[in-house]
Amino acid sequence: MCGIVGYIGKREKREFLLDGLKELEYRGYDSAGIAVLHQSEINYFKASGKLDNLTEKTKDFRSLGFGIGIAHTRWATHGKPTEINAHPHWGEFSFVIHNGIIENYMEIKKELQGEGVSFLSQTDSEVIVHLFEKYIKQNFTAQVAFEKTINSLKGAYAILLISKIAPESIFFAKNAVPLIVGRNAKDELFFGSSDAPLIGFADEVIYLEDGSYGWANEKEINLYKNSQKMQPNFKLLNSSKIYAQKDGFRFFMEKEIYEQSIVTSETLMGRIKDDKVFFEELSEYDFNDIEEIKICACGTSYHAALASSYLFERIAKIRCSVEIASEFRYKEPLLDKKTLFLIISQSGETADTLQALKMAKKAGLKTLAVCNVDNSSIVRISDVTILTRAGIEKGVASTKAFATQVLVLWLLSLHVARSKGKLSEDLCKTEIKALRGVPTVLKVNEELHEKLHRLSKRYLHGHGFFFIGRDIFFPLALEGALKLKEISYLHAEGYPAGEMKHGPIALADSTLFTVALMPQTLLYDKIKSNVEELSARDATILAISPKEFALADDFIKTQPYEHPMSEFFEMMVITQLLALEISVRLGNDVDMPRNLAKSVTVE
Ligand code: AGP
């Protein structure tokens, strides 16, 4: 979850490095630092808290002319979020920044301390620079010293190291967390934890593979993997910086809610041909020997998985189970090679999901990822990947990624149904019609948004929220509750509507807010009676339904769609906007909520 930026070249380095870190702020952090090596002189600065503190500390520093620089935003994993624990960490003549977790750092630290090395920080990362300098003092070249250092490390790392003994080079290494190298026609080299800081500077990039390392200077990139020299494989960096801006919205999250209509049309692009679902990625993929689908994910991605499990069983007639990745990892699961292991992840870097994937691969299961970030760790490890095409999602609270995940999974349920001969022509027509309608359903109605803005003032207190729904609206209720929790910090629970009478209804009183998802296409009478039970006990009801509901204290009227998934997507937007507007009224940081990070790369 840390952010890494690096630069080799002649431009003013402070500005590039700080701007690069700003592009990575969405990943969440609690301290930051930079180090610049210019004419054999290293200047470094660190600050805890927001980036503005580092900007202030470096305000008189400039570095023009050839030089190298590294910069880091830290999300604490070992050691408190203090300035001393901020990166870069240094030895006597070298500086290092690191993202990930060095699992064997205590052994290395103890050995180095036994040899008289003193440590300043509580971090695992600091062992890297002392180990490097230990090998330098044993008269190894900087390259060999770096290689020996990397070979000593166990765990996850993206590393940039600079040293006075090699003032023109940045040493880099990558394992299990992302690191990208970019270049342009002006002989400038860039490093980043993601594309974002490189957009507008690099023309092409390398997404480094696990186990790769090397050193780069103005003239060349020396790339190795398992001591073998590798040919750098550059790809065009085609993201547009525009997309990463807020373009007129108050928050990235708001922009991303409004973007759902356009990105879902991109998600569908090329995947419905002649009224049939088509996945180019799956053209070689045989589902016939698959008897079950097991889906594994975290957070919002888990909710998408849960919603899709109803579709896989109902449409594809295939057994489908869903696992929370952090539970799955340690439950010693029974895995069968006839099970397709489906991994859902926006970032493709979530540690728990990544480890679950590795378990499934080790057990010999076919693996398929539904992911939003190409070349991410999960994408690179999975047998096959279907990209959701949601574009950069910078709001920590996921919205368009969720929408595109559900859409891809719905498409996939139809693809599996067809491949197993379970899809009737009538059902196919009905589903394709509803699929094609999703981008329209997701167009935000500005009057509705304004209504939710006005309504939100009533929901700023109370002793909590229940979001309730049945069938696919139960996972949507879970997701609506998570959205609200994440950005308003108010307590909210998603619950199966039918379960309320088995305990939670004891909480019902006038200060308990219940958001009821009441579609007309699925179990309406059942959900209606559940809501009436709550209303009879004076719970405050916000009903979301195409059908008028007199007992509601507040009512949002939705479109009378004929397909449950159309109702699902419309109600999804309503719960997203409700959470956004409540959070705005509470004055919270909608895009970077407290305690959260966009990509949870540690367990
Ligand atoms: C979503 O709003 C949350 N930020 C979080 O639950 C997220 O969905 C979860 O951490 C999984 O992330 P992933 O999809 O990148 O794997």
Coordinates of N, CA and C and ligand atoms in Angstrom, one line a residue, residues 297-303 344-351 353 370-371 373 378 393 395-399 401 405 479 482-483 486 596-600, ligand 1:
A297 N -12.7 -13.5 -2.8 CA -12.4 -12.0 -2.9 C -12.5 -11.4 -1.5
C298 N -12.3 -10.1 -1.5 CA -12.4 -9.3 -0.3 C -13.3 -8.1 -0.5
G299 N -13.9 -7.6 0.6 CA -14.6 -6.3 0.6 C -15.7 -6.2 -0.5
T300 N -15.6 -5.1 -1.2 CA -16.6 -4.9 -2.3 C -16.6 -6.0 -3.3
S301 N -15.4 -6.5 -3.6 CA -15.2 -7.5 -4.6 C -15.9 -8.8 -4.2
Y302 N -15.9 -9.0 -2.8 CA -16.6 -10.2 -2.3 C -18.1 -10.0 -2.5
H303 N -18.6 -8.8 -2.4 CA -20.1 -8.5 -2.6 C -20.4 -8.8 -4.0
I344 N -11.8 -12.3 -7.8 CA -12.3 -10.9 -8.1 C -11.5 -9.9 -7.3
S345 N -10.9 -9.0 -8.1 CA -10.1 -7.9 -7.4 C -10.0 -6.7 -8.3
Q346 N -10.3 -5.6 -7.8 CA -10.1 -4.3 -8.5 C -8.6 -4.0 -8.7
S347 N -7.9 -4.1 -7.7 CA -6.5 -3.7 -7.7 C -5.6 -4.8 -8.3
G348 N -6.0 -6.0 -8.1 CA -5.1 -7.1 -8.4 C -3.9 -7.3 -7.5
E349 N -3.9 -6.6 -6.4 CA -2.8 -6.7 -5.5 C -3.2 -7.0 -4.1
T350 N -4.5 -7.2 -3.8 CA -4.9 -7.5 -2.5 C -4.3 -8.8 -1.9
A351 N -3.5 -8.7 -0.8 CA -2.7 -9.7 -0.4 C -3.5 -11.0 -0.1
T353 N -6.3 -12.0 -1.2 CA -6.9 -12.6 -2.5 C -5.7 -13.3 -3.3
V370 N -11.1 -11.8 -12.4 CA -11.8 -10.7 -12.9 C -11.2 -9.5 -12.2
C371 N -10.5 -8.7 -13.0 CA -9.6 -7.7 -12.4 C -9.7 -6.4 -13.2
V373 N -7.0 -4.1 -13.0 CA -5.6 -3.5 -13.3 C -4.8 -4.5 -14.1
I378 N -2.2 -10.3 -9.5 CA -3.2 -11.4 -9.6 C -3.4 -11.7 -11.1
E393 N -9.5 3.7 -10.8 CA -10.5 4.0 -9.8 C -9.7 4.6 -8.6
G395 N -11.1 6.7 -6.1 CA -11.8 6.8 -4.8 C -11.5 5.5 -4.1
V396 N -11.2 5.6 -2.8 CA -10.9 4.4 -2.0 C -12.1 3.5 -1.9
A397 N -13.3 4.2 -1.8 CA -14.5 3.4 -1.7 C -14.9 3.0 -3.2
S398 N -14.9 1.7 -3.4 CA -15.1 1.3 -4.8 C -16.5 1.5 -5.3
T399 N -16.6 1.9 -6.5 CA -18.0 2.1 -7.1 C -18.0 1.5 -8.5
A401 N -15.7 0.0 -10.1 CA -15.1 -1.3 -10.2 C -16.1 -2.3 -9.8
Q405 N -17.5 -5.3 -12.2 CA -17.3 -6.7 -11.8 C -18.6 -7.4 -11.9
E479 N -23.2 -4.3 0.2 CA -22.3 -3.3 -0.4 C -22.8 -1.9 -0.1
L482 N -21.5 -1.2 3.3 CA -20.0 -1.0 3.3 C -19.7 0.4 2.8
K483 N -20.4 0.8 1.7 CA -20.1 2.2 1.2 C -20.4 3.2 2.3
E486 N -17.7 3.1 5.1 CA -16.4 3.5 4.6 C -16.2 5.0 4.6
L596 N -8.3 3.8 5.8 CA -8.4 2.9 4.7 C -7.4 3.2 3.6
A597 N -7.1 2.2 2.8 CA -6.2 2.3 1.7 C -6.9 1.7 0.4
K598 N -6.5 2.2 -0.7 CA -7.1 1.7 -1.9 C -6.8 0.3 -2.3
S599 N -5.5 0.0 -1.9 CA -5.1 -1.4 -2.2 C -4.5 -2.0 -1.0
V600 N -5.1 -3.1 -0.5 CA -4.6 -3.7 0.8 C -3.6 -4.8 0.5
Ligands
AGP1 C1 -14.1 -1.2 -1.4 O1 -15.0 0.0 -1.2 C2 -13.1 -1.2 -0.3 N1 -12.2 -0.1 -0.4 C3 -12.4 -2.6 -0.1 O2 -13.4 -3.4 0.6 C4 -12.0 -3.3 -1.4 O3 -13.1 -3.8 -2.1 C5 -11.2 -4.6 -0.9 O4 -10.1 -4.2 -0.2 C6 -10.8 -5.5 -2.1 O5 -9.9 -4.8 -2.9 P1 -9.6 -5.4 -4.4 O6 -10.9 -5.4 -5.1 O7 -8.7 -4.4 -5.0 O8 -9.1 -6.8 -4.2

